[in-house]
C-alpha cells in the first residue's frame, strides 16, 4: 500500500471542525480590522526566499524543498508566506494607488524539518501583513488583533513575548558585541552556530541546541544597543499595549528565525506542546520591500502556526460532536422515493438530512441514525404511507409525533428554526 510521505498528514473529516472554526473566526476578525484576503502560489523561485529569509538561516540552509524545474530554473515550495506577499505587493504595484495595504492569507508551508508533535513538513499558517505604515500604533494593533483571535477561540496557556531587533543603523553594534562574546566560548556552541558566528551571530540566540541555549545565557542584550529612533518606537509599542491592557512579557532573547525582521518582534508561546513552544510569531520588516526590488515602504506582520493552534485547542477544549438535523428511515421502495425527494429538498434549504440508500431494516437504519447523531428521526413504512402521516421522533426526549406527509417539510424547517 502506498503511504503518505513522512512529516505530511491528512486532516480528516472528524478533525476538520476545529480548523474551520479557526479559519472563519480569523477571517471575520481580520476583516473588521481592515484586512483583505490574498491567495498566492505555493511555489516561487528559490531566489525569493534566499534573499528575504537570509542565506545563513535554518530555513534556507537546511529546510527548503528546492527543485530544478524542467527548464533548469530553481523553484522552491514556500517555507513561509511573507516573502510571497511582499513579492506580490511589488509585482502587482499594490503601492501605486495607496502604499497602505492590509493583507491576510491562509495556506500550506513546507519545511524539511525533523517531524515530531507540532512540527511537520507540510504545515499551515495564517498570515497577516501590513504595508506602508510606520507608526508603532500599527504594531500594537496587530498584536491586539492576534491576541483577540486567541481570546475568541478561548485558547488558554499562551503568553505574548515581545522584543525589538533594532534597525540596520544600530544592529551592527549589537552584532559586533555578540561576535566578541561568542568567539571566546565558541567551543560550547553547536557546529552550525560556530560557522555562523561571523556571518550571522543573531542566529545563535535562536538556536534550539541545549549547549547553545546555555552559552547564550549571559550574552549581550539587544535592547541595550537600540538607537534613539528604535528605542522611541519600542517604548511606544510597549506603552500602547499597556494602555490597552494587552498582556505581554518583555523577552530580550527573542530574535526569530528569519533575517528580515527589524524593530518590533513578537511571539506567542505555549507550554502545551513541549519543545514546539511558538504558536505564532511576527514583527516589523521595514527593509524587505526595498530589498526585493520595491519602493521603500515599511511593513509589519505575523504568522500563526495553524496546526499548533489546532493542537492546543484540542488539548484545552472538547469540541462539540457533529450531528445531523434529521434522518429519514424509509421502508419499501415507495417510501424511499419520497424520502429521497425530501432529503434533497431539505439539503437545498440548508438542513442536514440523511437517509439510507441500501434497503436496510428499520433496526439498522435506527442504528445508523444514532451513529450520525441525528436530532430527529422520521419513520415512514407502508402503514404510515397509507395513513398519509410520518412518525417523527425526538432522539433526545424520545417523544414521538405523527406529522401529515403534506406538512412534513414545513415541520422539519420549523423545528430547525426553533
Ligand atoms: P520554531 O521555532 O518552532 O521552529 P519558527 O520560528 O521556525 O518556529 P516561524 O517561521 O516564525 O516559525 O513560523 C510561524 C509559526 O509557524 C510558528 O510560530 C509555528 O507555530 C509554526 N511552524 C513553524 N514551523 C512549523 C512546522 N515545521 N510545523 C508546524 N508548525 C510550524
Ligand atoms: Mg523553525
Short mmCIF file of C-alpha atoms and ligand atoms in Angstrom, two decimals:
data_model
loop_
_atom_site.label_atom_id
_atom_site.label_comp_id
_atom_site.label_asym_id
_atom_site.label_seq_id
_atom_site.Cartn_x
_atom_site.Cartn_y
_atom_site.Cartn_z
CA UNK A 1 0.00 0.00 0.00
CA UNK A 2 1.27 3.45 -0.84
CA UNK A 3 1.71 5.54 2.31
CA UNK A 4 1.82 9.28 2.78
CA UNK A 5 5.25 10.87 2.93
CA UNK A 6 6.93 11.27 6.34
CA UNK A 7 6.12 14.58 8.01
CA UNK A 8 2.96 15.08 5.95
CA UNK A 9 -0.53 14.42 7.28
CA UNK A 10 -4.18 14.08 6.37
CA UNK A 11 -6.65 16.37 8.09
CA UNK A 12 -9.61 14.05 8.48
CA UNK A 13 -13.32 14.93 8.42
CA UNK A 14 -13.63 14.24 12.17
CA UNK A 15 -10.98 16.87 12.90
CA UNK A 16 -11.92 19.50 10.34
CA UNK A 17 -14.49 21.29 12.53
CA UNK A 18 -11.84 22.98 14.64
CA UNK A 19 -9.83 24.04 11.52
CA UNK A 20 -12.95 25.58 10.02
CA UNK A 21 -13.79 27.35 13.27
CA UNK A 22 -10.30 28.89 13.47
CA UNK A 23 -10.42 29.93 9.85
CA UNK A 24 -13.83 31.58 9.99
CA UNK A 25 -13.06 33.34 13.29
CA UNK A 26 -9.74 34.65 11.92
CA UNK A 27 -11.35 35.86 8.70
CA UNK A 28 -14.11 37.70 10.50
CA UNK A 29 -11.72 39.39 12.97
CA UNK A 30 -9.16 40.31 10.29
CA UNK A 31 -11.82 41.78 8.06
CA UNK A 32 -13.10 44.00 10.88
CA UNK A 33 -9.52 45.27 11.24
CA UNK A 34 -9.47 46.21 7.54
CA UNK A 35 -7.59 43.21 6.08
CA UNK A 36 -8.35 41.65 2.69
CA UNK A 37 -7.56 38.10 1.68
CA UNK A 38 -4.87 37.33 -0.89
CA UNK A 39 -4.16 33.85 -2.34
CA UNK A 40 -0.70 33.13 -3.61
CA UNK A 41 1.21 30.35 -5.38
CA UNK A 42 2.83 27.71 -3.19
CA UNK A 43 5.88 27.59 -5.45
CA UNK A 44 8.14 30.59 -6.05
CA UNK A 45 11.59 31.00 -7.46
CA UNK A 46 14.18 29.89 -4.88
CA UNK A 47 15.91 33.24 -5.07
CA UNK A 48 12.93 34.96 -3.44
CA UNK A 49 13.38 33.00 -0.21
CA UNK A 50 17.16 33.14 -0.21
CA UNK A 51 17.13 36.88 -0.49
CA UNK A 52 14.38 37.56 2.03
CA UNK A 53 14.77 34.91 4.75
CA UNK A 54 18.58 35.07 4.63
CA UNK A 55 21.31 32.67 3.44
CA UNK A 56 22.51 31.68 6.91
CA UNK A 57 19.21 30.71 8.41
CA UNK A 58 17.98 27.19 9.24
CA UNK A 59 15.19 27.53 6.71
CA UNK A 60 17.42 28.38 3.75
CA UNK A 61 20.36 26.21 4.74
CA UNK A 62 18.51 23.03 5.67
CA UNK A 63 14.76 23.11 5.37
CA UNK A 64 13.70 24.21 1.90
CA UNK A 65 12.21 21.88 -0.69
CA UNK A 66 14.04 23.17 -3.73
CA UNK A 67 13.81 21.53 -7.16
CA UNK A 68 15.19 22.12 -10.59
CA UNK A 69 12.25 22.90 -12.85
CA UNK A 70 12.23 21.13 -16.22
CA UNK A 71 13.99 24.09 -17.79
CA UNK A 72 16.65 24.01 -15.05
CA UNK A 73 15.48 27.05 -13.05
CA UNK A 74 15.41 26.54 -9.27
CA UNK A 75 12.00 26.64 -7.65
CA UNK A 76 11.00 26.18 -4.01
CA UNK A 77 7.89 25.03 -2.17
CA UNK A 78 7.30 28.07 0.03
CA UNK A 79 8.61 27.67 3.57
CA UNK A 80 6.73 30.81 4.70
CA UNK A 81 4.35 33.35 3.21
CA UNK A 82 5.73 36.82 3.91
CA UNK A 83 8.24 36.75 1.05
CA UNK A 84 5.47 35.83 -1.40
CA UNK A 85 3.13 38.52 -0.09
CA UNK A 86 5.91 41.10 -0.50
CA UNK A 87 6.69 39.80 -3.99
CA UNK A 88 3.05 40.16 -4.94
CA UNK A 89 2.75 43.65 -3.36
CA UNK A 90 5.66 44.76 -5.52
CA UNK A 91 4.86 42.86 -8.71
CA UNK A 92 1.22 43.99 -8.77
CA UNK A 93 2.23 47.56 -7.86
CA UNK A 94 -0.21 47.49 -4.98
CA UNK A 95 1.59 50.51 -3.55
CA UNK A 96 0.84 52.71 -6.57
CA UNK A 97 -2.61 53.93 -5.59
CA UNK A 98 -2.04 53.81 -1.85
CA UNK A 99 1.01 52.19 -0.23
CA UNK A 100 -1.06 51.28 2.83
CA UNK A 101 -2.28 47.71 2.45
CA UNK A 102 -3.51 45.14 4.93
CA UNK A 103 -3.46 41.59 3.60
CA UNK A 104 -4.03 38.12 5.02
CA UNK A 105 -3.53 34.67 3.59
CA UNK A 106 -4.08 31.10 4.79
CA UNK A 107 -2.37 28.06 3.37
CA UNK A 108 0.28 25.34 3.48
CA UNK A 109 4.03 25.89 4.01
CA UNK A 110 6.80 23.32 3.53
CA UNK A 111 9.95 22.80 5.57
CA UNK A 112 12.07 19.67 5.69
CA UNK A 113 12.47 19.50 9.46
CA UNK A 114 12.56 16.50 11.78
CA UNK A 115 8.89 15.56 12.17
CA UNK A 116 7.54 15.47 15.72
CA UNK A 117 4.50 16.70 17.63
CA UNK A 118 3.71 20.22 16.40
CA UNK A 119 6.37 20.04 13.68
CA UNK A 120 5.53 18.80 10.21
CA UNK A 121 7.00 19.04 6.74
CA UNK A 122 3.77 20.42 5.36
CA UNK A 123 2.08 22.69 7.88
CA UNK A 124 -0.40 25.54 7.66
CA UNK A 125 -0.10 29.18 8.52
CA UNK A 126 -2.45 32.11 8.84
CA UNK A 127 -0.55 35.25 7.85
CA UNK A 128 -1.40 38.91 8.22
CA UNK A 129 0.79 41.66 6.78
CA UNK A 130 0.51 45.46 6.83
CA UNK A 131 2.39 47.63 4.33
CA UNK A 132 3.08 51.35 4.29
CA UNK A 133 2.51 52.22 7.96
CA UNK A 134 5.45 53.26 10.10
CA UNK A 135 3.59 54.13 13.26
CA UNK A 136 4.21 51.90 16.33
CA UNK A 137 0.44 52.01 16.85
CA UNK A 138 0.01 49.54 14.00
CA UNK A 139 2.48 47.12 15.66
CA UNK A 140 0.35 47.29 18.80
CA UNK A 141 -2.87 46.94 16.83
CA UNK A 142 -1.59 43.79 15.12
CA UNK A 143 -0.76 42.26 18.49
CA UNK A 144 -4.21 43.28 19.70
CA UNK A 145 -5.79 41.58 16.68
CA UNK A 146 -3.75 38.42 17.22
CA UNK A 147 -4.48 38.18 20.95
CA UNK A 148 -8.14 38.89 20.25
CA UNK A 149 -8.24 35.88 17.94
CA UNK A 150 -6.75 33.67 20.65
CA UNK A 151 -9.28 35.03 23.15
CA UNK A 152 -12.24 34.43 20.83
CA UNK A 153 -11.02 30.89 20.28
CA UNK A 154 -10.78 30.51 24.07
CA UNK A 155 -7.15 29.45 23.85
CA UNK A 156 -5.53 29.43 27.27
CA UNK A 157 -1.92 28.96 28.36
CA UNK A 158 -0.38 31.40 25.88
CA UNK A 159 1.99 34.29 26.56
CA UNK A 160 2.96 37.04 24.13
CA UNK A 161 6.72 37.64 24.17
CA UNK A 162 7.94 41.00 22.88
CA UNK A 163 11.30 42.39 21.82
CA UNK A 164 12.91 44.89 19.45
CA UNK A 165 15.63 43.88 17.00
CA UNK A 166 16.76 47.40 16.16
CA UNK A 167 17.45 48.55 12.62
CA UNK A 168 20.35 48.47 10.13
CA UNK A 169 21.60 51.60 11.93
CA UNK A 170 22.00 50.09 15.39
CA UNK A 171 22.10 46.33 14.85
CA UNK A 172 25.73 46.26 13.61
CA UNK A 173 26.91 47.38 17.07
CA UNK A 174 24.92 44.60 18.67
CA UNK A 175 26.26 42.12 16.10
CA UNK A 176 29.81 43.07 16.94
CA UNK A 177 29.11 42.74 20.67
CA UNK A 178 27.69 39.27 20.04
CA UNK A 179 30.68 38.19 17.95
CA UNK A 180 33.02 39.41 20.70
CA UNK A 181 31.00 37.49 23.25
CA UNK A 182 30.70 34.21 21.31
CA UNK A 183 34.23 33.96 19.91
CA UNK A 184 35.92 33.04 23.22
CA UNK A 185 33.20 30.47 24.08
CA UNK A 186 32.79 29.07 20.58
CA UNK A 187 33.71 25.50 21.63
CA UNK A 188 30.48 25.43 23.66
CA UNK A 189 28.36 26.07 20.55
CA UNK A 190 26.90 23.61 18.03
CA UNK A 191 28.54 23.10 14.62
CA UNK A 192 26.08 25.35 12.78
CA UNK A 193 26.49 28.17 15.25
CA UNK A 194 30.30 28.06 15.17
CA UNK A 195 30.04 28.53 11.43
CA UNK A 196 27.52 31.34 11.82
CA UNK A 197 29.31 33.40 14.49
CA UNK A 198 30.85 35.77 11.96
CA UNK A 199 28.17 35.70 9.30
CA UNK A 200 25.03 35.82 11.35
CA UNK A 201 25.60 35.77 15.14
CA UNK A 202 21.94 36.60 15.89
CA UNK A 203 21.06 33.08 14.76
CA UNK A 204 22.97 31.69 17.74
CA UNK A 205 20.40 33.38 20.00
CA UNK A 206 17.63 31.44 18.23
CA UNK A 207 19.42 28.06 18.21
CA UNK A 208 17.50 25.18 19.76
CA UNK A 209 20.54 23.09 20.77
CA UNK A 210 20.81 22.88 24.58
CA UNK A 211 24.53 23.77 24.61
CA UNK A 212 23.91 26.95 22.60
CA UNK A 213 20.95 27.84 24.79
CA UNK A 214 23.25 27.64 27.80
CA UNK A 215 26.07 29.59 26.14
CA UNK A 216 23.63 32.36 25.26
CA UNK A 217 22.51 32.97 28.84
CA UNK A 218 24.94 35.82 29.53
CA UNK A 219 25.18 37.21 26.00
CA UNK A 220 24.64 40.94 25.41
CA UNK A 221 21.00 42.02 25.04
CA UNK A 222 19.76 43.92 22.01
CA UNK A 223 17.72 46.46 23.96
CA UNK A 224 20.99 47.91 25.35
CA UNK A 225 22.07 48.73 21.78
CA UNK A 226 18.96 50.34 20.27
CA UNK A 227 19.38 53.74 18.59
CA UNK A 228 17.17 56.62 19.73
CA UNK A 229 14.54 56.08 16.98
CA UNK A 230 14.30 52.35 17.61
CA UNK A 231 14.05 52.94 21.33
CA UNK A 232 11.28 55.52 20.91
CA UNK A 233 9.40 53.15 18.61
CA UNK A 234 9.74 50.27 21.04
CA UNK A 235 8.64 52.32 24.05
CA UNK A 236 5.59 53.48 22.09
CA UNK A 237 4.61 49.86 21.31
CA UNK A 238 5.08 48.85 24.95
CA UNK A 239 3.11 51.84 26.25
CA UNK A 240 0.25 51.30 23.82
CA UNK A 241 -0.05 47.62 24.75
CA UNK A 242 -0.04 48.54 28.44
CA UNK A 243 -2.71 51.21 27.98
CA UNK A 244 -4.89 48.69 26.15
CA UNK A 245 -4.35 46.08 28.84
CA UNK A 246 -2.89 43.62 26.35
CA UNK A 247 -0.78 41.21 28.38
CA UNK A 248 2.80 40.60 27.18
CA UNK A 249 6.23 39.75 28.51
CA UNK A 250 9.44 41.54 27.51
CA UNK A 251 11.91 38.96 26.21
CA UNK A 252 15.25 40.39 25.12
CA UNK A 253 16.33 36.95 23.83
CA UNK A 254 13.61 36.74 21.20
CA UNK A 255 15.19 37.09 17.75
CA UNK A 256 13.06 34.87 15.46
CA UNK A 257 14.47 32.61 12.78
CA UNK A 258 14.37 34.90 9.75
CA UNK A 259 16.74 37.71 8.87
CA UNK A 260 14.31 40.30 7.60
CA UNK A 261 12.93 41.47 10.93
CA UNK A 262 13.61 45.00 12.21
CA UNK A 263 12.40 46.68 15.40
CA UNK A 264 9.29 45.09 16.94
CA UNK A 265 9.29 41.29 17.12
CA UNK A 266 6.85 39.10 18.99
CA UNK A 267 5.97 35.50 19.50
CA UNK A 268 3.01 33.80 21.15
CA UNK A 269 4.29 30.88 23.15
CA UNK A 270 2.59 27.97 24.88
CA UNK A 271 3.72 25.33 27.34
CA UNK A 272 1.28 22.76 25.97
CA UNK A 273 3.33 21.42 23.04
CA UNK A 274 6.66 20.57 24.62
CA UNK A 275 9.63 21.94 22.70
CA UNK A 276 7.37 23.35 19.99
CA UNK A 277 6.51 26.40 22.06
CA UNK A 278 5.80 29.01 19.36
CA UNK A 279 2.19 29.21 18.17
CA UNK A 280 2.57 32.49 16.30
CA UNK A 281 5.35 34.91 15.52
CA UNK A 282 5.86 38.15 13.75
CA UNK A 283 7.25 41.62 13.70
CA UNK A 284 8.36 44.55 11.63
CA UNK A 285 10.36 44.12 8.44
CA UNK A 286 10.85 47.68 7.23
CA UNK A 287 13.65 46.89 4.79
CA UNK A 288 12.25 43.89 2.95
CA UNK A 289 10.05 45.56 0.33
CA UNK A 290 13.05 47.55 -0.87
CA UNK A 291 15.43 44.57 -0.72
CA UNK A 292 13.07 42.66 -3.02
CA UNK A 293 13.04 45.48 -5.56
CA UNK A 294 10.05 47.54 -4.41
CA UNK A 295 9.68 51.06 -3.05
CA UNK A 296 10.99 51.93 0.41
CA UNK A 297 7.85 51.01 2.34
CA UNK A 298 7.69 49.83 5.95
CA UNK A 299 5.87 46.60 6.81
CA UNK A 300 4.83 44.52 9.80
CA UNK A 301 3.07 41.18 10.08
CA UNK A 302 2.67 37.83 11.76
CA UNK A 303 2.22 34.14 11.04
CA UNK A 304 0.13 31.79 13.14
CA UNK A 305 1.08 28.12 13.19
CA UNK A 306 -2.35 26.74 12.32
CA UNK A 307 -1.52 23.09 13.20
CA UNK A 308 -0.13 24.04 16.59
CA UNK A 309 -3.10 26.30 17.32
CA UNK A 310 -5.47 23.43 16.50
CA UNK A 311 -3.46 21.09 18.71
CA UNK A 312 -3.56 23.37 21.74
CA UNK A 313 -7.27 23.98 21.19
CA UNK A 314 -7.83 20.23 21.16
CA UNK A 315 -5.90 19.95 24.43
CA UNK A 316 -7.82 22.70 26.18
CA UNK A 317 -11.30 22.15 24.81
CA UNK A 318 -13.51 19.26 23.98
CA UNK A 319 -15.15 20.05 20.67
CA UNK A 320 -18.85 19.51 20.21
CA UNK A 321 -19.62 16.32 18.31
CA UNK A 322 -21.07 16.90 14.88
CA UNK A 323 -24.70 15.97 14.36
CA UNK A 324 -27.38 16.00 11.67
CA UNK A 325 -30.85 17.55 11.84
CA UNK A 326 -32.93 14.61 10.70
CA UNK A 327 -32.61 11.03 9.49
CA UNK A 328 -35.45 9.66 7.39
CA UNK A 329 -35.87 5.94 7.94
CA UNK A 330 -37.88 4.80 4.96
CA UNK A 331 -39.06 1.23 4.44
CA UNK A 332 -40.01 -0.01 0.98
CA UNK A 333 -39.45 1.40 -2.45
CA UNK A 334 -42.30 3.88 -2.48
CA UNK A 335 -41.31 5.41 0.86
CA UNK A 336 -37.66 5.58 -0.20
CA UNK A 337 -38.54 7.52 -3.33
CA UNK A 338 -40.42 10.09 -1.27
CA UNK A 339 -37.61 10.15 1.34
CA UNK A 340 -35.07 10.84 -1.39
CA UNK A 341 -37.11 13.83 -2.64
CA UNK A 342 -37.43 15.11 0.90
CA UNK A 343 -33.76 14.89 1.86
CA UNK A 344 -32.78 16.71 -1.36
CA UNK A 345 -35.29 19.46 -0.68
CA UNK A 346 -34.11 19.77 2.92
CA UNK A 347 -30.40 19.72 1.91
CA UNK A 348 -31.06 22.51 -0.58
CA UNK A 349 -32.56 24.63 2.16
CA UNK A 350 -29.54 24.16 4.43
CA UNK A 351 -30.84 21.34 6.60
CA UNK A 352 -28.66 18.32 7.31
CA UNK A 353 -30.93 15.44 6.33
CA UNK A 354 -29.83 11.89 5.52
CA UNK A 355 -31.41 8.58 4.59
CA UNK A 356 -30.38 5.00 3.94
CA UNK A 357 -29.74 4.05 0.33
CA UNK A 358 -29.31 0.32 0.66
CA UNK A 359 -32.67 -1.04 1.82
CA UNK A 360 -31.62 -1.78 5.40
CA UNK A 361 -34.04 -2.94 8.12
CA UNK A 362 -35.65 -0.39 10.44
CA UNK A 363 -33.40 -1.54 13.26
CA UNK A 364 -30.19 -0.97 11.36
CA UNK A 365 -31.45 2.34 9.97
CA UNK A 366 -32.09 3.47 13.57
CA UNK A 367 -28.55 2.39 14.41
CA UNK A 368 -27.21 4.49 11.53
CA UNK A 369 -29.26 7.49 12.73
CA UNK A 370 -27.65 7.04 16.14
CA UNK A 371 -24.16 6.98 14.66
CA UNK A 372 -24.88 10.18 12.73
CA UNK A 373 -26.12 11.78 15.96
CA UNK A 374 -29.47 12.69 14.40
CA UNK A 375 -31.61 15.11 16.41
CA UNK A 376 -34.80 13.71 14.87
CA UNK A 377 -35.69 10.52 13.03
CA UNK A 378 -38.68 10.33 10.70
CA UNK A 379 -40.08 6.82 10.24
CA UNK A 380 -42.04 6.04 7.12
CA UNK A 381 -43.13 2.49 6.29
CA UNK A 382 -46.07 1.18 4.33
CA UNK A 383 -48.53 1.72 7.20
CA UNK A 384 -47.51 5.36 7.58
CA UNK A 385 -47.66 5.85 3.84
CA UNK A 386 -51.24 4.51 3.76
CA UNK A 387 -52.20 6.71 6.72
CA UNK A 388 -50.69 9.75 4.98
CA UNK A 389 -48.56 10.57 8.04
CA UNK A 390 -44.93 10.20 9.18
CA UNK A 391 -43.75 9.46 12.68
CA UNK A 392 -41.13 11.97 13.86
CA UNK A 393 -39.13 11.02 16.94
CA UNK A 394 -37.12 13.48 19.01
CA UNK A 395 -33.99 11.43 19.70
CA UNK A 396 -33.20 13.22 22.95
CA UNK A 397 -36.61 13.19 24.65
CA UNK A 398 -37.85 10.08 22.76
CA UNK A 399 -41.20 11.86 22.24
CA UNK A 400 -42.97 10.80 19.01
CA UNK A 401 -45.36 12.79 16.91
CA UNK A 402 -47.39 11.93 13.83
CA UNK A 403 -46.99 14.54 11.07
CA UNK A 404 -49.14 14.58 7.90
CA UNK A 405 -47.00 13.87 4.84
CA UNK A 406 -48.06 17.14 3.24
CA UNK A 407 -46.79 19.12 6.22
CA UNK A 408 -43.55 17.18 6.74
CA UNK A 409 -41.06 19.54 5.06
CA UNK A 410 -42.61 22.57 6.70
CA UNK A 411 -42.50 20.93 10.12
CA UNK A 412 -38.79 20.00 9.76
CA UNK A 413 -37.98 23.57 8.78
CA UNK A 414 -39.97 24.89 11.76
CA UNK A 415 -38.09 22.56 14.13
CA UNK A 416 -34.76 23.73 12.70
CA UNK A 417 -35.74 27.39 13.06
CA UNK A 418 -36.93 26.93 16.66
P1 LIG B 1 10.10 27.08 15.57
O1 LIG B 1 10.93 27.96 16.43
O2 LIG B 1 9.13 26.23 16.36
O3 LIG B 1 10.88 26.29 14.56
P2 LIG B 1 9.80 29.13 13.66
O4 LIG B 1 10.35 30.31 14.36
O5 LIG B 1 10.65 28.40 12.69
O6 LIG B 1 9.19 28.08 14.72
P3 LIG B 1 8.11 30.78 12.03
O7 LIG B 1 8.94 30.75 10.83
O8 LIG B 1 8.08 32.01 12.85
O9 LIG B 1 8.44 29.52 12.96
O10 LIG B 1 6.62 30.39 11.63
C1 LIG B 1 5.47 30.86 12.35
C2 LIG B 1 4.75 29.76 13.07
O11 LIG B 1 4.58 28.62 12.23
C3 LIG B 1 5.50 29.21 14.26
O12 LIG B 1 5.29 30.01 15.38
C4 LIG B 1 4.91 27.83 14.42
O13 LIG B 1 3.72 27.89 15.17
C5 LIG B 1 4.58 27.44 13.01
N1 LIG B 1 5.56 26.47 12.47
C6 LIG B 1 6.82 26.71 12.07
N2 LIG B 1 7.41 25.59 11.62
C7 LIG B 1 6.49 24.61 11.73
C8 LIG B 1 6.45 23.22 11.42
N3 LIG B 1 7.50 22.60 10.87
N4 LIG B 1 5.33 22.52 11.67
C9 LIG B 1 4.25 23.12 12.23
N5 LIG B 1 4.20 24.42 12.53
C10 LIG B 1 5.30 25.17 12.29
MG1 LIG B 2 11.78 26.65 12.71
#
